[in-house]
Amino acid sequence: MKRFDLRHLKNDFLGRLEELITQELQVNEVGIFLLSVEDFENVQKSADIVKKTQNELLNSLRFNEVDWTIVVKRVKQ
């Protein structure tokens, strides 16, 4: 399990999220991503990235006004 803090990227985290899922996680490894979501559409876009990369979104949780956590399991090479 790896943890990635992308909050410093604000709403520009989508490209980095995809890169980390595809390059930093091993198959069957779980990644926890901390995001700062100022635009709620980015929550859906992050779920779309997980689906596009053919991996599994295990959880998506808002834990304060702007911070969000998604948990992703890498299932595809």
mmCIF file with all atom_site columns, C-alpha atoms in Angstrom:
data_model
loop_
_atom_site.group_PDB
_atom_site.id
_atom_site.type_symbol
_atom_site.label_atom_id
_atom_site.label_alt_id
_atom_site.label_comp_id
_atom_site.label_asym_id
_atom_site.label_entity_id
_atom_site.label_seq_id
_atom_site.pdbx_PDB_ins_code
_atom_site.Cartn_x
_atom_site.Cartn_y
_atom_site.Cartn_z
_atom_site.occupancy
_atom_site.B_iso_or_equiv
_atom_site.pdbx_formal_charge
_atom_site.auth_seq_id
_atom_site.auth_comp_id
_atom_site.auth_asym_id
_atom_site.auth_atom_id
_atom_site.pdbx_PDB_model_num
ATOM 1  C CA . MET A 1 1  ? 0.000   0.000  0.000   1.00 0.00 ? 1  MET A CA 1
ATOM 2  C CA . LYS A 1 2  ? 1.296   3.414  -0.962  1.00 0.00 ? 2  LYS A CA 1
ATOM 3  C CA . ARG A 1 3  ? 0.073   6.878  -0.018  1.00 0.00 ? 3  ARG A CA 1
ATOM 4  C CA . PHE A 1 4  ? 0.274   9.865  -2.357  1.00 0.00 ? 4  PHE A CA 1
ATOM 5  C CA . ASP A 1 5  ? -0.484  13.435 -1.290  1.00 0.00 ? 5  ASP A CA 1
ATOM 6  C CA . LEU A 1 6  ? -1.610  15.467 -4.306  1.00 0.00 ? 6  LEU A CA 1
ATOM 7  C CA . ARG A 1 7  ? -3.253  18.298 -2.340  1.00 0.00 ? 7  ARG A CA 1
ATOM 8  C CA . HIS A 1 8  ? -0.500  20.745 -3.279  1.00 0.00 ? 8  HIS A CA 1
ATOM 9  C CA . LEU A 1 9  ? -1.604  20.446 -6.937  1.00 0.00 ? 9  LEU A CA 1
ATOM 10 C CA . LYS A 1 10 ? -5.087  21.807 -6.079  1.00 0.00 ? 10 LYS A CA 1
ATOM 11 C CA . ASN A 1 11 ? -7.376  21.140 -9.083  1.00 0.00 ? 11 ASN A CA 1
ATOM 12 C CA . ASP A 1 12 ? -4.497  20.209 -11.416 1.00 0.00 ? 12 ASP A CA 1
ATOM 13 C CA . PHE A 1 13 ? -3.999  16.696 -10.029 1.00 0.00 ? 13 PHE A CA 1
ATOM 14 C CA . LEU A 1 14 ? -5.650  14.585 -12.737 1.00 0.00 ? 14 LEU A CA 1
ATOM 15 C CA . GLY A 1 15 ? -2.595  14.008 -14.931 1.00 0.00 ? 15 GLY A CA 1
ATOM 16 C CA . ARG A 1 16 ? -0.403  13.206 -11.963 1.00 0.00 ? 16 ARG A CA 1
ATOM 17 C CA . LEU A 1 17 ? -3.053  10.853 -10.567 1.00 0.00 ? 17 LEU A CA 1
ATOM 18 C CA . GLU A 1 18 ? -3.102  8.841  -13.785 1.00 0.00 ? 18 GLU A CA 1
ATOM 19 C CA . GLU A 1 19 ? 0.694   8.774  -13.912 1.00 0.00 ? 19 GLU A CA 1
ATOM 20 C CA . LEU A 1 20 ? 0.982   7.493  -10.342 1.00 0.00 ? 20 LEU A CA 1
ATOM 21 C CA . ILE A 1 21 ? -1.647  4.785  -10.845 1.00 0.00 ? 21 ILE A CA 1
ATOM 22 C CA . THR A 1 22 ? -0.010  3.472  -14.000 1.00 0.00 ? 22 THR A CA 1
ATOM 23 C CA . GLN A 1 23 ? 3.656   3.885  -13.044 1.00 0.00 ? 23 GLN A CA 1
ATOM 24 C CA . GLU A 1 24 ? 3.989   3.741  -9.259  1.00 0.00 ? 24 GLU A CA 1
ATOM 25 C CA . LEU A 1 25 ? 1.541   1.014  -8.265  1.00 0.00 ? 25 LEU A CA 1
ATOM 26 C CA . GLN A 1 26 ? 2.290   -2.652 -8.842  1.00 0.00 ? 26 GLN A CA 1
ATOM 27 C CA . VAL A 1 27 ? -0.460  -5.055 -9.928  1.00 0.00 ? 27 VAL A CA 1
ATOM 28 C CA . ASN A 1 28 ? -2.678  -5.883 -6.901  1.00 0.00 ? 28 ASN A CA 1
ATOM 29 C CA . GLU A 1 29 ? -1.213  -2.987 -4.906  1.00 0.00 ? 29 GLU A CA 1
ATOM 30 C CA . VAL A 1 30 ? -3.474  -0.400 -3.295  1.00 0.00 ? 30 VAL A CA 1
ATOM 31 C CA . GLY A 1 31 ? -2.824  3.336  -3.462  1.00 0.00 ? 31 GLY A CA 1
ATOM 32 C CA . ILE A 1 32 ? -4.335  6.001  -1.225  1.00 0.00 ? 32 ILE A CA 1
ATOM 33 C CA . PHE A 1 33 ? -4.535  9.397  -2.911  1.00 0.00 ? 33 PHE A CA 1
ATOM 34 C CA . LEU A 1 34 ? -5.153  12.620 -0.991  1.00 0.00 ? 34 LEU A CA 1
ATOM 35 C CA . LEU A 1 35 ? -6.680  15.313 -3.174  1.00 0.00 ? 35 LEU A CA 1
ATOM 36 C CA . SER A 1 36 ? -7.719  18.920 -2.694  1.00 0.00 ? 36 SER A CA 1
ATOM 37 C CA . VAL A 1 37 ? -11.014 19.206 -4.549  1.00 0.00 ? 37 VAL A CA 1
ATOM 38 C CA . GLU A 1 38 ? -12.144 22.770 -5.148  1.00 0.00 ? 38 GLU A CA 1
ATOM 39 C CA . ASP A 1 39 ? -14.264 21.781 -8.148  1.00 0.00 ? 39 ASP A CA 1
ATOM 40 C CA . PHE A 1 40 ? -16.528 18.823 -7.366  1.00 0.00 ? 40 PHE A CA 1
ATOM 41 C CA . GLU A 1 41 ? -16.421 17.694 -11.023 1.00 0.00 ? 41 GLU A CA 1
ATOM 42 C CA . ASN A 1 42 ? -12.853 16.553 -10.377 1.00 0.00 ? 42 ASN A CA 1
ATOM 43 C CA . VAL A 1 43 ? -14.142 13.815 -8.076  1.00 0.00 ? 43 VAL A CA 1
ATOM 44 C CA . GLN A 1 44 ? -15.982 12.263 -11.012 1.00 0.00 ? 44 GLN A CA 1
ATOM 45 C CA . LYS A 1 45 ? -13.003 12.890 -13.295 1.00 0.00 ? 45 LYS A CA 1
ATOM 46 C CA . SER A 1 46 ? -10.723 11.027 -10.870 1.00 0.00 ? 46 SER A CA 1
ATOM 47 C CA . ALA A 1 47 ? -13.144 8.074  -10.872 1.00 0.00 ? 47 ALA A CA 1
ATOM 48 C CA . ASP A 1 48 ? -13.145 8.232  -14.684 1.00 0.00 ? 48 ASP A CA 1
ATOM 49 C CA . ILE A 1 49 ? -9.329  8.021  -14.720 1.00 0.00 ? 49 ILE A CA 1
ATOM 50 C CA . VAL A 1 50 ? -9.432  4.911  -12.542 1.00 0.00 ? 50 VAL A CA 1
ATOM 51 C CA . LYS A 1 51 ? -11.972 3.351  -14.908 1.00 0.00 ? 51 LYS A CA 1
ATOM 52 C CA . LYS A 1 52 ? -10.027 4.436  -18.016 1.00 0.00 ? 52 LYS A CA 1
ATOM 53 C CA . THR A 1 53 ? -6.876  2.767  -16.714 1.00 0.00 ? 53 THR A CA 1
ATOM 54 C CA . GLN A 1 54 ? -8.953  -0.372 -16.013 1.00 0.00 ? 54 GLN A CA 1
ATOM 55 C CA . ASN A 1 55 ? -8.264  -0.380 -12.286 1.00 0.00 ? 55 ASN A CA 1
ATOM 56 C CA . GLU A 1 56 ? -10.595 -0.608 -9.300  1.00 0.00 ? 56 GLU A CA 1
ATOM 57 C CA . LEU A 1 57 ? -11.865 2.303  -7.220  1.00 0.00 ? 57 LEU A CA 1
ATOM 58 C CA . LEU A 1 58 ? -12.221 0.889  -3.713  1.00 0.00 ? 58 LEU A CA 1
ATOM 59 C CA . ASN A 1 59 ? -13.309 4.030  -1.870  1.00 0.00 ? 59 ASN A CA 1
ATOM 60 C CA . SER A 1 60 ? -13.920 7.729  -2.332  1.00 0.00 ? 60 SER A CA 1
ATOM 61 C CA . LEU A 1 61 ? -14.314 9.826  0.792   1.00 0.00 ? 61 LEU A CA 1
ATOM 62 C CA . ARG A 1 62 ? -14.550 13.513 1.597   1.00 0.00 ? 62 ARG A CA 1
ATOM 63 C CA . PHE A 1 63 ? -12.947 14.214 4.950   1.00 0.00 ? 63 PHE A CA 1
ATOM 64 C CA . ASN A 1 64 ? -13.292 18.006 5.273   1.00 0.00 ? 64 ASN A CA 1
ATOM 65 C CA . GLU A 1 65 ? -14.398 20.991 3.183   1.00 0.00 ? 65 GLU A CA 1
ATOM 66 C CA . VAL A 1 66 ? -11.887 20.516 0.350   1.00 0.00 ? 66 VAL A CA 1
ATOM 67 C CA . ASP A 1 67 ? -9.823  17.389 1.006   1.00 0.00 ? 67 ASP A CA 1
ATOM 68 C CA . TRP A 1 68 ? -10.801 14.102 -0.581  1.00 0.00 ? 68 TRP A CA 1
ATOM 69 C CA . THR A 1 69 ? -9.347  10.607 -0.428  1.00 0.00 ? 69 THR A CA 1
ATOM 70 C CA . ILE A 1 70 ? -9.644  7.936  -3.083  1.00 0.00 ? 70 ILE A CA 1
ATOM 71 C CA . VAL A 1 71 ? -8.396  4.386  -2.693  1.00 0.00 ? 71 VAL A CA 1
ATOM 72 C CA . VAL A 1 72 ? -7.409  2.572  -5.877  1.00 0.00 ? 72 VAL A CA 1
ATOM 73 C CA . LYS A 1 73 ? -6.357  -1.019 -6.481  1.00 0.00 ? 73 LYS A CA 1
ATOM 74 C CA . ARG A 1 74 ? -4.127  -1.617 -9.483  1.00 0.00 ? 74 ARG A CA 1
ATOM 75 C CA . VAL A 1 75 ? -5.500  -4.603 -11.370 1.00 0.00 ? 75 VAL A CA 1
ATOM 76 C CA . LYS A 1 76 ? -4.162  -4.059 -14.904 1.00 0.00 ? 76 LYS A CA 1
ATOM 77 C CA . GLN A 1 77 ? -0.617  -3.779 -16.301 1.00 0.00 ? 77 GLN A CA 1
#
